[in-house]
CSV table of C-alpha atoms in Angstrom, one decimal:
chain,number,residue,atom,x,y,z
A,1,MET,CA,-70.4,-90.3,139.0
A,2,PHE,CA,-73.4,-88.2,140.0
A,3,THR,CA,-74.9,-85.7,137.7
A,4,ILE,CA,-76.7,-82.4,138.3
A,5,ASN,CA,-80.0,-80.8,137.1
A,6,GLU,CA,-78.6,-79.0,134.1
A,7,ASN,CA,-81.6,-76.7,134.1
A,8,TYR,CA,-80.1,-74.7,137.0
A,9,GLN,CA,-77.1,-73.9,134.8
A,10,LYS,CA,-79.5,-72.1,132.4
A,11,LEU,CA,-80.4,-69.5,135.0
A,12,PRO,CA,-78.8,-66.2,134.0
A,13,GLY,CA,-76.8,-64.7,136.9
A,14,SER,CA,-78.0,-64.7,140.5
A,15,TYR,CA,-81.5,-64.0,141.9
A,16,LEU,CA,-82.4,-60.4,141.4
A,17,PHE,CA,-82.5,-59.4,145.1
A,18,SER,CA,-79.3,-61.3,145.8
A,19,THR,CA,-77.6,-59.1,143.2
A,20,ILE,CA,-79.0,-56.0,144.8
A,21,ALA,CA,-77.9,-57.0,148.2
A,22,LYS,CA,-74.3,-57.6,147.0
A,23,LYS,CA,-74.2,-54.2,145.3
A,24,VAL,CA,-75.5,-52.5,148.5
A,25,ASN,CA,-73.2,-54.4,150.8
A,26,ASP,CA,-70.2,-53.5,148.6
A,27,TYR,CA,-71.2,-49.8,148.6
A,28,SER,CA,-71.6,-49.8,152.4
A,29,ALA,CA,-68.2,-51.4,152.9
A,30,LYS,CA,-66.6,-48.7,150.9
A,31,ASN,CA,-68.7,-45.9,152.4
A,32,PRO,CA,-69.4,-46.8,156.0
A,33,GLU,CA,-70.4,-43.3,157.0
A,34,LYS,CA,-73.3,-43.2,154.5
A,35,LYS,CA,-76.8,-43.9,155.8
A,36,ILE,CA,-78.6,-46.0,153.2
A,37,ILE,CA,-82.4,-46.0,153.0
A,38,ARG,CA,-83.8,-49.3,151.6
A,39,LEU,CA,-86.9,-49.1,149.5
A,40,GLY,CA,-86.1,-52.0,147.3
A,41,ILE,CA,-87.1,-55.4,148.7
A,42,GLY,CA,-90.7,-55.6,149.7
A,43,ASP,CA,-90.0,-56.3,153.4
A,44,VAL,CA,-92.2,-54.8,156.0
A,45,THR,CA,-90.8,-52.6,158.8
A,46,GLN,CA,-93.7,-52.2,161.2
A,47,PRO,CA,-93.9,-54.5,164.2
A,48,LEU,CA,-96.6,-57.2,164.6
A,49,VAL,CA,-99.8,-55.8,165.9
A,50,PRO,CA,-100.9,-56.5,169.5
A,51,ALA,CA,-103.6,-59.1,168.6
A,52,ILE,CA,-101.1,-61.2,166.7
A,53,LEU,CA,-98.4,-60.8,169.5
A,54,GLU,CA,-101.0,-62.0,172.1
A,55,ALA,CA,-101.8,-65.1,170.0
A,56,LEU,CA,-98.1,-65.8,169.5
A,57,HIS,CA,-97.4,-65.6,173.3
A,58,LYS,CA,-100.4,-67.8,174.1
A,59,ALA,CA,-99.3,-70.4,171.6
A,60,VAL,CA,-95.7,-70.4,172.9
A,61,ASP,CA,-97.0,-71.0,176.4
A,62,GLU,CA,-99.1,-73.9,175.2
A,63,MET,CA,-96.0,-75.4,173.7
A,64,GLY,CA,-94.5,-75.4,177.2
A,65,ASN,CA,-97.2,-77.5,178.7
A,66,ALA,CA,-97.5,-81.3,178.0
A,67,LYS,CA,-101.4,-81.1,177.9
A,68,THR,CA,-101.4,-78.3,175.2
A,69,PHE,CA,-98.2,-79.1,173.4
A,70,HIS,CA,-98.5,-79.6,169.6
A,71,GLY,CA,-96.1,-81.6,167.4
A,72,TYR,CA,-96.5,-82.0,163.7
A,73,ALA,CA,-99.3,-79.9,162.2
A,74,PRO,CA,-101.9,-81.5,160.0
A,75,ASP,CA,-100.5,-81.7,156.4
A,76,LEU,CA,-103.0,-79.2,155.0
A,77,GLY,CA,-103.3,-76.9,158.0
A,78,TYR,CA,-105.3,-76.7,161.3
A,79,ASP,CA,-109.0,-76.4,160.9
A,80,PHE,CA,-109.2,-73.3,163.1
A,81,LEU,CA,-107.1,-71.4,160.5
A,82,ARG,CA,-108.6,-72.9,157.4
A,83,ASN,CA,-112.2,-72.2,158.6
A,84,ALA,CA,-111.2,-68.6,159.5
A,85,ILE,CA,-109.8,-68.2,156.0
A,86,VAL,CA,-113.0,-69.6,154.4
A,87,GLU,CA,-115.2,-67.2,156.4
A,88,HIS,CA,-113.2,-63.9,156.1
A,89,ASP,CA,-111.4,-64.2,152.8
A,90,TYR,CA,-114.0,-66.0,150.7
A,91,ARG,CA,-117.5,-66.4,152.1
A,92,ILE,CA,-117.9,-62.7,152.8
A,93,ARG,CA,-117.1,-62.1,149.2
A,94,GLY,CA,-119.6,-64.6,147.9
A,95,CYS,CA,-116.9,-67.2,146.9
A,96,ASP,CA,-117.8,-70.8,147.4
A,97,ILE,CA,-114.5,-72.1,148.8
A,98,THR,CA,-114.4,-74.8,151.4
A,99,ALA,CA,-111.7,-75.6,154.0
A,100,ASP,CA,-110.6,-78.8,152.2
A,101,GLU,CA,-109.6,-76.6,149.2
A,102,ILE,CA,-107.2,-74.6,151.3
A,103,PHE,CA,-103.6,-75.7,151.9
A,104,VAL,CA,-101.7,-73.8,154.6
A,105,SER,CA,-97.9,-73.3,153.9
A,106,ASP,CA,-94.9,-71.3,154.9
A,107,GLY,CA,-95.5,-68.6,152.4
A,108,ALA,CA,-96.7,-67.7,148.9
A,109,LYS,CA,-93.2,-67.5,147.5
A,110,SER,CA,-92.6,-71.2,148.2
A,111,ASP,CA,-96.0,-72.1,146.8
A,112,SER,CA,-95.5,-70.0,143.6
A,113,ALA,CA,-92.3,-71.9,143.0
A,114,ASN,CA,-93.5,-75.3,143.9
A,115,ILE,CA,-96.9,-75.3,142.3
A,116,GLN,CA,-95.4,-76.0,138.9
A,117,GLU,CA,-94.3,-79.5,140.1
A,118,ILE,CA,-97.8,-80.9,139.6
A,119,PHE,CA,-97.8,-80.0,135.9
A,120,GLY,CA,-96.2,-81.7,132.9
A,121,SER,CA,-92.8,-80.5,131.7
A,122,ASN,CA,-94.1,-79.9,128.2
A,123,ASN,CA,-96.7,-77.3,129.4
A,124,ARG,CA,-96.1,-73.8,128.1
A,125,ILE,CA,-96.3,-70.9,130.5
A,126,ALA,CA,-97.5,-67.3,129.9
A,127,VAL,CA,-96.2,-64.5,132.1
A,128,CYS,CA,-96.7,-60.8,132.4
A,129,ASP,CA,-93.6,-58.9,131.5
A,130,PRO,CA,-92.4,-57.4,133.8
A,131,VAL,CA,-93.0,-60.2,136.3
A,132,TYR,CA,-92.1,-61.5,139.8
A,133,PRO,CA,-88.9,-63.5,138.9
A,134,VAL,CA,-89.8,-66.7,140.9
A,135,TYR,CA,-92.5,-67.6,138.4
A,136,VAL,CA,-90.1,-67.9,135.5
A,137,ASP,CA,-87.0,-69.1,137.4
A,138,SER,CA,-88.9,-72.0,139.0
A,139,ASN,CA,-90.0,-73.1,135.5
A,140,VAL,CA,-86.5,-72.8,134.2
A,141,MET,CA,-85.4,-75.2,137.0
A,142,ALA,CA,-88.1,-77.6,135.8
A,143,GLY,CA,-86.9,-77.5,132.2
A,144,ARG,CA,-90.0,-75.9,130.9
A,145,THR,CA,-88.7,-72.7,129.4
A,146,GLY,CA,-86.4,-73.6,126.5
A,147,THR,CA,-83.3,-71.6,125.8
A,148,TYR,CA,-82.3,-68.2,127.0
A,149,ASP,CA,-81.4,-65.4,124.6
A,150,ALA,CA,-79.2,-62.9,126.4
A,151,GLY,CA,-79.7,-60.3,123.7
A,152,THR,CA,-83.5,-60.2,124.1
A,153,GLU,CA,-83.5,-61.5,127.8
A,154,ARG,CA,-86.2,-63.9,126.8
A,155,TRP,CA,-86.8,-67.7,127.0
A,156,SER,CA,-87.7,-69.4,123.8
A,157,ASP,CA,-90.6,-71.4,125.2
A,158,VAL,CA,-92.2,-68.7,127.4
A,159,ILE,CA,-95.1,-66.6,126.2
A,160,TYR,CA,-94.5,-63.0,127.3
A,161,MET,CA,-97.4,-60.6,127.8
A,162,PRO,CA,-95.8,-57.1,127.7
A,163,CYS,CA,-97.2,-54.7,130.3
A,164,THR,CA,-96.1,-51.2,129.4
A,165,MET,CA,-97.3,-47.6,129.5
A,166,GLU,CA,-98.9,-48.2,126.1
A,167,ASN,CA,-101.4,-50.7,127.5
A,168,ASP,CA,-101.6,-49.2,131.1
A,169,PHE,CA,-99.5,-52.2,132.3
A,170,VAL,CA,-102.5,-54.5,131.9
A,171,PRO,CA,-101.7,-57.8,130.1
A,172,GLU,CA,-103.6,-58.7,127.0
A,173,LEU,CA,-104.8,-62.2,126.1
A,174,PRO,CA,-101.9,-64.0,124.4
A,175,LYS,CA,-102.0,-64.8,120.7
A,176,GLU,CA,-100.3,-68.1,121.3
A,177,ARG,CA,-102.1,-70.7,123.4
A,178,PRO,CA,-100.6,-71.2,126.8
A,179,ASP,CA,-101.1,-74.1,129.2
A,180,MET,CA,-100.3,-72.2,132.4
A,181,ILE,CA,-100.9,-68.5,132.9
A,182,TYR,CA,-99.3,-66.6,135.8
A,183,LEU,CA,-101.2,-63.5,137.0
A,184,CYS,CA,-100.3,-61.3,140.0
A,185,LEU,CA,-102.9,-58.8,140.9
A,186,PRO,CA,-102.5,-56.2,142.4
A,187,ASN,CA,-99.3,-56.5,140.4
A,188,ASN,CA,-95.8,-56.8,141.7
A,189,PRO,CA,-93.9,-54.8,140.4
A,190,THR,CA,-96.1,-52.3,138.6
A,191,GLY,CA,-98.9,-51.9,141.2
A,192,THR,CA,-101.5,-52.5,138.4
A,193,THR,CA,-105.0,-53.8,139.1
A,194,ILE,CA,-107.8,-54.8,136.8
A,195,THR,CA,-111.6,-54.7,137.1
A,196,LYS,CA,-113.8,-57.7,137.7
A,197,PRO,CA,-115.0,-57.8,134.1
A,198,GLN,CA,-111.4,-57.7,132.9
A,199,LEU,CA,-110.5,-60.6,135.2
A,200,GLN,CA,-113.7,-62.5,134.1
A,201,ALA,CA,-112.3,-62.3,130.5
A,202,TRP,CA,-109.2,-64.2,131.7
A,203,VAL,CA,-111.2,-66.8,133.4
A,204,ASP,CA,-113.4,-67.3,130.3
A,205,TYR,CA,-110.3,-67.5,128.1
A,206,ALA,CA,-108.6,-70.1,130.4
A,207,ASN,CA,-111.7,-72.3,130.4
A,208,GLN,CA,-112.0,-72.0,126.6
A,209,VAL,CA,-108.5,-73.0,125.8
A,210,GLY,CA,-108.0,-75.5,128.6
A,211,ALA,CA,-105.4,-73.5,130.5
A,212,VAL,CA,-104.9,-73.1,134.3
A,213,ILE,CA,-104.4,-69.7,135.9
A,214,ILE,CA,-101.9,-69.4,138.7
A,215,TYR,CA,-103.3,-66.3,140.5
A,216,ASP,CA,-101.0,-64.6,143.0
A,217,ALA,CA,-103.2,-62.4,145.2
A,218,ALA,CA,-100.5,-61.6,147.8
A,219,TYR,CA,-101.4,-57.9,147.8
A,220,GLU,CA,-105.2,-58.0,147.8
A,221,ALA,CA,-105.4,-56.4,151.3
A,222,TYR,CA,-104.1,-53.2,149.8
A,223,ILE,CA,-107.0,-52.8,147.3
A,224,SER,CA,-108.9,-49.6,147.9
A,225,GLU,CA,-111.1,-49.3,144.8
A,226,GLU,CA,-114.5,-51.0,144.8
A,227,ASN,CA,-114.4,-52.4,141.2
A,228,VAL,CA,-111.2,-54.4,141.8
A,229,PRO,CA,-111.7,-58.1,142.8
A,230,HIS,CA,-109.9,-59.4,145.9
A,231,SER,CA,-110.0,-63.0,144.7
A,232,ILE,CA,-110.2,-64.7,141.3
A,233,TYR,CA,-113.1,-66.8,142.7
A,234,GLU,CA,-115.3,-63.8,142.5
A,235,CYS,CA,-115.4,-64.6,138.8
A,236,GLU,CA,-117.9,-67.2,137.4
A,237,GLY,CA,-116.1,-70.4,136.3
A,238,ALA,CA,-112.8,-69.7,138.1
A,239,LYS,CA,-113.0,-72.9,140.2
A,240,THR,CA,-112.5,-75.0,137.0
A,241,CYS,CA,-109.4,-73.1,135.8
A,242,ALA,CA,-107.7,-71.2,138.7
A,243,ILE,CA,-105.3,-71.8,141.6
A,244,GLU,CA,-105.0,-68.9,144.0
A,245,LEU,CA,-101.9,-68.1,146.1
A,246,LYS,CA,-102.2,-66.0,149.3
A,247,SER,CA,-99.7,-64.6,151.8
A,248,PHE,CA,-99.7,-63.3,155.3
A,249,SER,CA,-96.4,-61.5,154.7
A,250,LYS,CA,-97.6,-58.1,153.5
A,251,ASN,CA,-101.2,-58.0,154.9
A,252,ALA,CA,-100.1,-59.0,158.4
A,253,GLY,CA,-96.3,-58.3,158.6
A,254,PHE,CA,-95.4,-62.0,158.5
A,255,THR,CA,-92.3,-61.7,156.4
A,256,GLY,CA,-90.2,-63.0,159.3
A,257,VAL,CA,-92.9,-65.3,160.7
A,258,ARG,CA,-93.7,-67.1,157.4
A,259,LEU,CA,-97.3,-68.2,156.6
A,260,GLY,CA,-99.4,-68.4,153.5
A,261,TYR,CA,-101.9,-70.7,151.8
A,262,THR,CA,-102.9,-71.9,148.4
A,263,VAL,CA,-106.4,-72.6,147.1
A,264,VAL,CA,-106.9,-75.6,144.8
A,265,PRO,CA,-110.6,-76.1,144.0
A,266,LYS,CA,-111.9,-79.7,143.8
A,267,GLU,CA,-113.6,-78.8,140.4
A,268,LEU,CA,-110.1,-78.1,138.9
A,269,LYS,CA,-109.3,-81.3,136.9
A,270,CYS,CA,-107.1,-82.5,134.1
A,271,GLY,CA,-109.4,-85.1,132.5
A,272,ASP,CA,-110.4,-87.2,135.5
A,273,VAL,CA,-107.4,-86.2,137.6
A,274,SER,CA,-108.1,-83.9,140.5
A,275,LEU,CA,-105.4,-81.2,141.0
A,276,ASN,CA,-106.7,-80.8,144.5
A,277,GLY,CA,-105.7,-84.4,145.2
A,278,MET,CA,-102.4,-84.0,143.4
A,279,TRP,CA,-101.4,-80.9,145.5
A,280,ALA,CA,-102.6,-82.7,148.7
A,281,ARG,CA,-100.3,-85.6,147.8
A,282,ARG,CA,-97.3,-83.3,147.0
A,283,HIS,CA,-98.0,-81.2,150.2
A,284,GLY,CA,-98.1,-84.2,152.4
A,285,THR,CA,-95.0,-85.8,150.9
A,286,LYS,CA,-92.7,-82.7,150.9
A,287,PHE,CA,-94.0,-80.5,153.7
A,288,ASN,CA,-94.6,-81.2,157.4
A,289,GLY,CA,-97.0,-78.4,157.9
A,290,ALA,CA,-96.7,-74.8,159.1
A,291,PRO,CA,-95.9,-74.6,162.8
A,292,TYR,CA,-98.8,-74.4,165.3
A,293,ILE,CA,-97.5,-71.1,166.7
A,294,GLN,CA,-97.6,-69.4,163.3
A,295,GLN,CA,-101.0,-70.8,162.5
A,296,ARG,CA,-102.4,-69.4,165.8
A,297,ALA,CA,-100.9,-66.1,164.8
A,298,GLY,CA,-102.6,-66.4,161.4
A,299,GLU,CA,-106.0,-67.1,163.1
A,300,ALA,CA,-105.5,-63.8,165.0
A,301,VAL,CA,-105.3,-61.9,161.7
A,302,TYR,CA,-109.0,-62.6,161.3
A,303,SER,CA,-110.1,-61.6,164.8
A,304,ALA,CA,-112.0,-58.4,165.2
A,305,GLU,CA,-109.0,-56.8,166.9
A,306,GLY,CA,-106.6,-58.1,164.4
A,307,ARG,CA,-108.6,-56.9,161.4
A,308,ALA,CA,-108.9,-53.4,162.9
A,309,GLN,CA,-105.2,-53.2,163.9
A,310,LEU,CA,-104.1,-54.4,160.5
A,311,LYS,CA,-106.3,-52.0,158.7
A,312,GLU,CA,-104.4,-49.2,160.4
A,313,GLN,CA,-101.0,-50.8,159.5
A,314,ILE,CA,-102.0,-51.2,155.8
A,315,GLY,CA,-103.1,-47.6,155.9
A,316,TYR,CA,-99.7,-46.6,157.3
A,317,TYR,CA,-97.9,-48.2,154.3
A,318,MET,CA,-100.4,-46.8,151.8
A,319,ARG,CA,-99.8,-43.3,153.2
A,320,ASN,CA,-96.1,-43.9,152.4
A,321,ALA,CA,-97.1,-44.9,148.9
A,322,ALA,CA,-99.2,-41.8,148.4
A,323,ALA,CA,-96.4,-39.6,149.6
A,324,ILE,CA,-93.8,-41.2,147.3
A,325,LYS,CA,-96.1,-41.0,144.3
A,326,LYS,CA,-97.1,-37.3,144.9
A,327,GLY,CA,-93.5,-36.3,145.7
A,328,LEU,CA,-92.0,-38.0,142.6
A,329,GLN,CA,-94.7,-36.5,140.4
A,330,GLU,CA,-93.9,-33.0,141.8
A,331,ALA,CA,-90.3,-33.7,141.0
A,332,GLY,CA,-91.1,-34.4,137.4
A,333,TYR,CA,-91.1,-38.2,137.3
A,334,THR,CA,-93.6,-40.3,135.5
A,335,VAL,CA,-95.1,-42.5,138.2
A,336,PHE,CA,-97.6,-45.4,138.3
A,337,GLY,CA,-99.0,-47.7,141.1
A,338,GLY,CA,-99.3,-46.7,144.7
A,339,VAL,CA,-103.2,-46.8,144.8
A,340,ASN,CA,-104.1,-50.5,145.2
A,341,ALA,CA,-100.7,-51.8,145.9
A,342,PRO,CA,-97.7,-50.8,148.1
A,343,TYR,CA,-95.4,-50.4,145.1
A,344,ILE,CA,-94.4,-47.3,143.1
A,345,TRP,CA,-93.4,-48.0,139.5
A,346,LEU,CA,-91.6,-45.0,137.8
A,347,LYS,CA,-90.0,-44.2,134.5
A,348,THR,CA,-86.3,-43.7,134.8
A,349,PRO,CA,-85.2,-40.2,133.9
A,350,GLY,CA,-83.8,-39.4,130.5
A,351,LYS,CA,-82.3,-42.3,128.7
A,352,MET,CA,-81.0,-44.0,131.8
A,353,THR,CA,-81.3,-47.8,132.0
A,354,SER,CA,-82.8,-49.4,135.1
A,355,TRP,CA,-79.4,-50.4,136.5
A,356,GLU,CA,-77.8,-47.0,135.7
A,357,PHE,CA,-80.6,-45.4,137.7
A,358,PHE,CA,-80.1,-47.9,140.5
A,359,ASP,CA,-76.4,-47.0,140.7
A,360,ASP,CA,-77.1,-43.3,140.5
A,361,LEU,CA,-79.7,-43.4,143.2
A,362,LEU,CA,-77.4,-45.4,145.5
A,363,GLU,CA,-74.3,-43.2,144.8
A,364,ARG,CA,-75.9,-39.8,145.0
A,365,ALA,CA,-78.9,-40.3,147.2
A,366,ASN,CA,-78.0,-43.4,149.2
A,367,VAL,CA,-81.4,-44.8,148.4
A,368,VAL,CA,-82.0,-48.4,147.3
A,369,GLY,CA,-84.8,-49.4,144.9
A,370,THR,CA,-85.2,-52.2,142.4
A,371,PRO,CA,-84.3,-52.0,138.7
A,372,GLY,CA,-87.2,-52.7,136.4
A,373,SER,CA,-85.2,-54.9,134.0
A,374,GLY,CA,-84.8,-57.4,136.8
A,375,PHE,CA,-88.4,-58.2,136.4
A,376,GLY,CA,-88.2,-58.9,132.7
A,377,PRO,CA,-87.3,-57.2,129.4
A,378,SER,CA,-90.3,-54.9,129.4
A,379,GLY,CA,-89.2,-53.6,132.8
A,380,GLU,CA,-86.2,-51.9,131.2
A,381,GLY,CA,-86.5,-48.1,131.7
A,382,TYR,CA,-88.6,-48.5,134.8
A,383,PHE,CA,-87.8,-48.7,138.5
A,384,ARG,CA,-89.7,-50.0,141.6
A,385,LEU,CA,-89.8,-48.4,145.0
A,386,THR,CA,-91.7,-49.9,147.9
A,387,ALA,CA,-93.9,-48.2,150.6
A,388,PHE,CA,-92.8,-50.6,153.3
A,389,GLY,CA,-90.2,-48.4,154.9
A,390,SER,CA,-90.8,-46.4,158.1
A,391,HIS,CA,-92.6,-43.1,157.4
A,392,GLU,CA,-89.6,-41.1,158.5
A,393,ASN,CA,-87.2,-43.0,156.2
A,394,THR,CA,-89.7,-42.8,153.3
A,395,ILE,CA,-90.0,-39.0,153.6
A,396,ALA,CA,-86.2,-38.7,154.0
A,397,ALA,CA,-85.6,-40.9,150.9
A,398,LEU,CA,-88.1,-38.9,148.9
A,399,LYS,CA,-86.4,-35.6,149.8
A,400,ARG,CA,-83.0,-37.1,148.7
A,401,ILE,CA,-84.5,-38.2,145.4
A,402,GLN,CA,-86.1,-34.8,144.8
A,403,SER,CA,-82.8,-33.0,145.4
A,404,LEU,CA,-81.0,-34.9,142.6
């Protein structure tokens, strides 16, 4: 008889955002007259900008002509997109990244879950707490996290790096030695950023102890402060210890289009084994390449028109973030984030738990956010709101919360 991967049975409950969706759907079914404003899942709401739409239409037309039709994409991505990424995401920032170190994919979420496949099952991971759930859950599925303690909501073999008000939500170097370190900066869910010297300390530490940093830079386009690095490769020595994940979802509105990429430097090795070669082998075996149409749309992101239009769109979302932050502070909430990231991280009022505040906000204000405890034990007592709603809905939701 067949057997199953028992590690999946270790996962506690369903995926965070699936649980939220079920709660909201149940409430809507019972209260169909209520207009719910969703500021929970980080899904964009503004349409694709004209430069990207033009590229999509042109690529679709090409697919309808035998002379310009494209079938399977190159495993690692089309050169036109990889070269654009090199020029606009790295070379202009002084980062020595080449096109053959870039692997185009269908999104950073997939890559952040799949990247662990090239590492041994006995590697120990370190994660910020709170943390994007996919990092931990994908390692649970791989059998790398040990046993789960429902009381503490922690895995026995995971090194947790608490990020709380007491340390300004900035992770500290772990006392136990990890093999894999997950960092997301600007951070989801807290909106935290760190300076280049602070990030350099992580690079130096990883090189010293022989660890690899999985660096999720999905929100770098929202950085507004000059002393905050956009890429880990701005730090000296990062190419021997870091893999970077990037996404087009939030910087270009591709949540429904699906496109991202991962950078694996050729200098990154385990002994004599190249991780660049390993990821290329995995990529070619399990992935048939992001579609030509999407990659042409990605290329348009880097055009002069695309960059200008997307700057305006990112500004739209960050104005939402500023409005939420200011409005909640005026209402007496303790609020963080919203400066270099499209997320607002707030302290739940009184002694309410994260899920109690979720239920209260849904019932009394008909507003959906994300309970902080869903991101890890140190997220208890906090709550995340996103700035990705329409401006009208964002202001309406803010007024509802202020009236509680």
